[in-house]
């Protein structure tokens, strides 16, 4: 009696492909860090852990008590970026952040220098209609920056996904090749916890 071995072979192929993709991503990571150091890429990260989804109905951008905020783990995650970046040879950066408290607290908790607020990095989770315009504005702002220290953008899941197609975990970043575009090249996914 003949048995069908195609499914087993197919699953073995798919499993093997997963290892190849994973190995390729890890192999590309040193190039991504080099590009970030040299100003040929930017790092965009989702704020550190702030339990929950969205924001309360009484959300006020000027009042952190009305927002979802970093918990103790989130504050620890934010602090982990500085030694992680330093281990990659990055000691001086330009940090741009959403105006949401959890993003500003992540950006400031990194302790990498002055933080500049960019409204285009604000969450549009509650108002998806603003997403395309904010993404275009972020692209223009980044591409308009003068050469200088590496650039870090601290934002939200929806913003990062809209720009890159990547759904980042809390405190996860993506290194994106410059210039930014509507279809940017994601060079690596990085996080101090990996």
PDB file of N, CA and C in Angstrom, residues 75-129:
ATOM      1  N   UNK A  75       8.779  51.171  32.523  1.00  0.00           N
ATOM      2  CA  UNK A  75       9.866  52.108  32.858  1.00  0.00           C
ATOM      3  C   UNK A  75      11.221  51.406  32.816  1.00  0.00           C
ATOM      4  N   UNK A  76      11.241  50.159  33.272  1.00  0.00           N
ATOM      5  CA  UNK A  76      12.471  49.356  33.210  1.00  0.00           C
ATOM      6  C   UNK A  76      12.865  49.106  31.750  1.00  0.00           C
ATOM      7  N   UNK A  77      11.872  48.802  30.902  1.00  0.00           N
ATOM      8  CA  UNK A  77      12.138  48.578  29.481  1.00  0.00           C
ATOM      9  C   UNK A  77      12.728  49.821  28.827  1.00  0.00           C
ATOM     10  N   UNK A  78      12.175  50.986  29.148  1.00  0.00           N
ATOM     11  CA  UNK A  78      12.680  52.237  28.567  1.00  0.00           C
ATOM     12  C   UNK A  78      14.140  52.454  28.950  1.00  0.00           C
ATOM     13  N   UNK A  79      14.464  52.222  30.212  1.00  0.00           N
ATOM     14  CA  UNK A  79      15.854  52.394  30.672  1.00  0.00           C
ATOM     15  C   UNK A  79      16.815  51.426  29.992  1.00  0.00           C
ATOM     16  N   UNK A  80      16.317  50.286  29.540  1.00  0.00           N
ATOM     17  CA  UNK A  80      17.171  49.271  28.915  1.00  0.00           C
ATOM     18  C   UNK A  80      17.703  49.706  27.551  1.00  0.00           C
ATOM     19  N   UNK A  81      17.071  50.713  26.921  1.00  0.00           N
ATOM     20  CA  UNK A  81      17.527  51.142  25.595  1.00  0.00           C
ATOM     21  C   UNK A  81      18.930  51.738  25.623  1.00  0.00           C
ATOM     22  N   UNK A  82      19.260  52.532  26.635  1.00  0.00           N
ATOM     23  CA  UNK A  82      20.566  53.198  26.645  1.00  0.00           C
ATOM     24  C   UNK A  82      21.722  52.198  26.590  1.00  0.00           C
ATOM     25  N   UNK A  83      21.801  51.214  27.497  1.00  0.00           N
ATOM     26  CA  UNK A  83      22.911  50.265  27.386  1.00  0.00           C
ATOM     27  C   UNK A  83      22.844  49.428  26.110  1.00  0.00           C
ATOM     28  N   UNK A  84      21.623  49.157  25.643  1.00  0.00           N
ATOM     29  CA  UNK A  84      21.470  48.384  24.405  1.00  0.00           C
ATOM     30  C   UNK A  84      22.030  49.168  23.217  1.00  0.00           C
ATOM     31  N   UNK A  85      21.678  50.447  23.113  1.00  0.00           N
ATOM     32  CA  UNK A  85      22.196  51.282  22.023  1.00  0.00           C
ATOM     33  C   UNK A  85      23.703  51.448  22.149  1.00  0.00           C
ATOM     34  N   UNK A  86      24.180  51.672  23.359  1.00  0.00           N
ATOM     35  CA  UNK A  86      25.623  51.821  23.565  1.00  0.00           C
ATOM     36  C   UNK A  86      26.378  50.563  23.152  1.00  0.00           C
ATOM     37  N   UNK A  87      25.770  49.385  23.359  1.00  0.00           N
ATOM     38  CA  UNK A  87      26.414  48.133  22.946  1.00  0.00           C
ATOM     39  C   UNK A  87      26.536  48.033  21.433  1.00  0.00           C
ATOM     40  N   UNK A  88      25.746  48.857  20.731  1.00  0.00           N
ATOM     41  CA  UNK A  88      25.806  48.908  19.269  1.00  0.00           C
ATOM     42  C   UNK A  88      26.618  50.112  18.779  1.00  0.00           C
ATOM     43  N   UNK A  89      27.325  50.771  19.694  1.00  0.00           N
ATOM     44  CA  UNK A  89      28.165  51.905  19.323  1.00  0.00           C
ATOM     45  C   UNK A  89      27.413  53.206  19.144  1.00  0.00           C
ATOM     46  N   UNK A  90      26.204  53.294  19.695  1.00  0.00           N
ATOM     47  CA  UNK A  90      25.384  54.499  19.555  1.00  0.00           C
ATOM     48  C   UNK A  90      25.282  55.172  20.919  1.00  0.00           C
ATOM     49  N   UNK A  91      25.925  56.332  21.051  1.00  0.00           N
ATOM     50  CA  UNK A  91      25.937  57.046  22.337  1.00  0.00           C
ATOM     51  C   UNK A  91      25.285  58.421  22.249  1.00  0.00           C
ATOM     52  N   UNK A  92      25.088  58.896  21.049  1.00  0.00           N
ATOM     53  CA  UNK A  92      24.465  60.208  20.832  1.00  0.00           C
ATOM     54  C   UNK A  92      23.372  60.031  19.799  1.00  0.00           C
ATOM     55  N   UNK A  93      22.167  60.518  20.112  1.00  0.00           N
ATOM     56  CA  UNK A  93      21.035  60.368  19.199  1.00  0.00           C
ATOM     57  C   UNK A  93      20.174  61.627  19.197  1.00  0.00           C
ATOM     58  N   UNK A  94      19.296  61.696  18.222  1.00  0.00           N
ATOM     59  CA  UNK A  94      18.230  62.699  18.195  1.00  0.00           C
ATOM     60  C   UNK A  94      16.931  61.926  18.389  1.00  0.00           C
ATOM     61  N   UNK A  95      16.174  62.299  19.431  1.00  0.00           N
ATOM     62  CA  UNK A  95      14.956  61.566  19.775  1.00  0.00           C
ATOM     63  C   UNK A  95      13.727  62.426  19.499  1.00  0.00           C
ATOM     64  N   UNK A  96      12.802  61.868  18.739  1.00  0.00           N
ATOM     65  CA  UNK A  96      11.531  62.524  18.422  1.00  0.00           C
ATOM     66  C   UNK A  96      10.423  61.605  18.932  1.00  0.00           C
ATOM     67  N   UNK A  97       9.398  62.207  19.567  1.00  0.00           N
ATOM     68  CA  UNK A  97       8.385  61.401  20.233  1.00  0.00           C
ATOM     69  C   UNK A  97       6.976  61.901  19.986  1.00  0.00           C
ATOM     70  N   UNK A  98       6.050  60.958  20.049  1.00  0.00           N
ATOM     71  CA  UNK A  98       4.633  61.279  20.164  1.00  0.00           C
ATOM     72  C   UNK A  98       4.445  62.110  21.430  1.00  0.00           C
ATOM     73  N   UNK A  99       3.375  62.871  21.477  1.00  0.00           N
ATOM     74  CA  UNK A  99       3.085  63.697  22.646  1.00  0.00           C
ATOM     75  C   UNK A  99       2.338  62.933  23.743  1.00  0.00           C
ATOM     76  N   UNK A 100       1.980  61.677  23.498  1.00  0.00           N
ATOM     77  CA  UNK A 100       1.328  60.844  24.506  1.00  0.00           C
ATOM     78  C   UNK A 100       2.332  60.594  25.638  1.00  0.00           C
ATOM     79  N   UNK A 101       1.855  60.604  26.869  1.00  0.00           N
ATOM     80  CA  UNK A 101       2.741  60.444  28.038  1.00  0.00           C
ATOM     81  C   UNK A 101       3.547  59.159  27.992  1.00  0.00           C
ATOM     82  N   UNK A 102       2.952  58.054  27.541  1.00  0.00           N
ATOM     83  CA  UNK A 102       3.686  56.788  27.532  1.00  0.00           C
ATOM     84  C   UNK A 102       4.849  56.809  26.540  1.00  0.00           C
ATOM     85  N   UNK A 103       4.713  57.596  25.477  1.00  0.00           N
ATOM     86  CA  UNK A 103       5.824  57.738  24.520  1.00  0.00           C
ATOM     87  C   UNK A 103       6.883  58.681  25.072  1.00  0.00           C
ATOM     88  N   UNK A 104       6.451  59.818  25.594  1.00  0.00           N
ATOM     89  CA  UNK A 104       7.411  60.760  26.173  1.00  0.00           C
ATOM     90  C   UNK A 104       8.167  60.126  27.333  1.00  0.00           C
ATOM     91  N   UNK A 105       7.467  59.354  28.161  1.00  0.00           N
ATOM     92  CA  UNK A 105       8.131  58.690  29.284  1.00  0.00           C
ATOM     93  C   UNK A 105       9.120  57.635  28.788  1.00  0.00           C
ATOM     94  N   UNK A 106       8.790  56.953  27.697  1.00  0.00           N
ATOM     95  CA  UNK A 106       9.734  55.996  27.097  1.00  0.00           C
ATOM     96  C   UNK A 106      10.948  56.741  26.577  1.00  0.00           C
ATOM     97  N   UNK A 107      10.703  57.810  25.810  1.00  0.00           N
ATOM     98  CA  UNK A 107      11.798  58.582  25.209  1.00  0.00           C
ATOM     99  C   UNK A 107      12.710  59.180  26.277  1.00  0.00           C
ATOM    100  N   UNK A 108      12.117  59.753  27.307  1.00  0.00           N
ATOM    101  CA  UNK A 108      12.920  60.353  28.385  1.00  0.00           C
ATOM    102  C   UNK A 108      13.601  59.282  29.240  1.00  0.00           C
ATOM    103  N   UNK A 109      12.921  58.161  29.432  1.00  0.00           N
ATOM    104  CA  UNK A 109      13.482  57.065  30.209  1.00  0.00           C
ATOM    105  C   UNK A 109      14.700  56.442  29.556  1.00  0.00           C
ATOM    106  N   UNK A 110      14.805  56.578  28.235  1.00  0.00           N
ATOM    107  CA  UNK A 110      15.980  56.073  27.522  1.00  0.00           C
ATOM    108  C   UNK A 110      17.242  56.819  27.954  1.00  0.00           C
ATOM    109  N   UNK A 111      17.043  58.055  28.420  1.00  0.00           N
ATOM    110  CA  UNK A 111      18.149  58.882  28.906  1.00  0.00           C
ATOM    111  C   UNK A 111      19.244  59.060  27.850  1.00  0.00           C
ATOM    112  N   UNK A 112      18.792  59.369  26.622  1.00  0.00           N
ATOM    113  CA  UNK A 112      19.733  59.539  25.515  1.00  0.00           C
ATOM    114  C   UNK A 112      19.815  60.990  25.052  1.00  0.00           C
ATOM    115  N   UNK A 113      19.220  61.900  25.812  1.00  0.00           N
ATOM    116  CA  UNK A 113      19.300  63.301  25.433  1.00  0.00           C
ATOM    117  C   UNK A 113      17.938  63.948  25.301  1.00  0.00           C
ATOM    118  N   UNK A 114      17.959  65.150  24.740  1.00  0.00           N
ATOM    119  CA  UNK A 114      16.744  65.949  24.577  1.00  0.00           C
ATOM    120  C   UNK A 114      15.721  65.219  23.717  1.00  0.00           C
ATOM    121  N   UNK A 115      14.453  65.365  24.082  1.00  0.00           N
ATOM    122  CA  UNK A 115      13.354  64.741  23.352  1.00  0.00           C
ATOM    123  C   UNK A 115      12.515  65.845  22.709  1.00  0.00           C
ATOM    124  N   UNK A 116      12.287  65.726  21.419  1.00  0.00           N
ATOM    125  CA  UNK A 116      11.476  66.686  20.665  1.00  0.00           C
ATOM    126  C   UNK A 116      10.127  66.055  20.348  1.00  0.00           C
ATOM    127  N   UNK A 117       9.049  66.766  20.656  1.00  0.00           N
ATOM    128  CA  UNK A 117       7.705  66.259  20.374  1.00  0.00           C
ATOM    129  C   UNK A 117       7.349  66.485  18.911  1.00  0.00           C
ATOM    130  N   UNK A 118       6.846  65.429  18.279  1.00  0.00           N
ATOM    131  CA  UNK A 118       6.345  65.507  16.906  1.00  0.00           C
ATOM    132  C   UNK A 118       4.903  65.029  16.897  1.00  0.00           C
ATOM    133  N   UNK A 119       3.929  65.916  16.698  1.00  0.00           N
ATOM    134  CA  UNK A 119       2.526  65.505  16.664  1.00  0.00           C
ATOM    135  C   UNK A 119       2.228  64.427  15.613  1.00  0.00           C
ATOM    136  N   UNK A 120       3.003  64.364  14.550  1.00  0.00           N
ATOM    137  CA  UNK A 120       2.744  63.336  13.532  1.00  0.00           C
ATOM    138  C   UNK A 120       2.967  61.927  14.069  1.00  0.00           C
ATOM    139  N   UNK A 121       3.698  61.802  15.184  1.00  0.00           N
ATOM    140  CA  UNK A 121       3.929  60.488  15.807  1.00  0.00           C
ATOM    141  C   UNK A 121       2.841  60.122  16.809  1.00  0.00           C
ATOM    142  N   UNK A 122       1.867  61.048  17.037  1.00  0.00           N
ATOM    143  CA  UNK A 122       0.767  60.772  17.964  1.00  0.00           C
ATOM    144  C   UNK A 122      -0.092  59.623  17.457  1.00  0.00           C
ATOM    145  N   UNK A 123      -0.667  58.878  18.373  1.00  0.00           N
ATOM    146  CA  UNK A 123      -1.506  57.735  18.006  1.00  0.00           C
ATOM    147  C   UNK A 123      -2.741  58.185  17.231  1.00  0.00           C
ATOM    148  N   UNK A 124      -3.096  57.394  16.232  1.00  0.00           N
ATOM    149  CA  UNK A 124      -4.373  57.624  15.549  1.00  0.00           C
ATOM    150  C   UNK A 124      -5.266  56.389  15.712  1.00  0.00           C
ATOM    151  N   UNK A 125      -5.016  55.627  16.792  1.00  0.00           N
ATOM    152  CA  UNK A 125      -5.815  54.435  17.095  1.00  0.00           C
ATOM    153  C   UNK A 125      -7.303  54.775  17.181  1.00  0.00           C
ATOM    154  N   UNK A 126      -7.624  55.877  17.848  1.00  0.00           N
ATOM    155  CA  UNK A 126      -9.021  56.270  18.019  1.00  0.00           C
ATOM    156  C   UNK A 126      -9.577  57.052  16.851  1.00  0.00           C
ATOM    157  N   UNK A 127      -8.739  57.434  15.902  1.00  0.00           N
ATOM    158  CA  UNK A 127      -9.179  58.213  14.749  1.00  0.00           C
ATOM    159  C   UNK A 127      -8.367  57.789  13.529  1.00  0.00           C
ATOM    160  N   UNK A 128      -8.694  56.619  13.007  1.00  0.00           N
ATOM    161  CA  UNK A 128      -7.912  56.029  11.908  1.00  0.00           C
ATOM    162  C   UNK A 128      -7.860  56.918  10.672  1.00  0.00           C
ATOM    163  N   UNK A 129      -8.801  57.849  10.547  1.00  0.00           N
ATOM    164  CA  UNK A 129      -8.820  58.734   9.382  1.00  0.00           C
ATOM    165  C   UNK A 129      -7.590  59.619   9.285  1.00  0.00           C
TER     166      UNK A 129
END
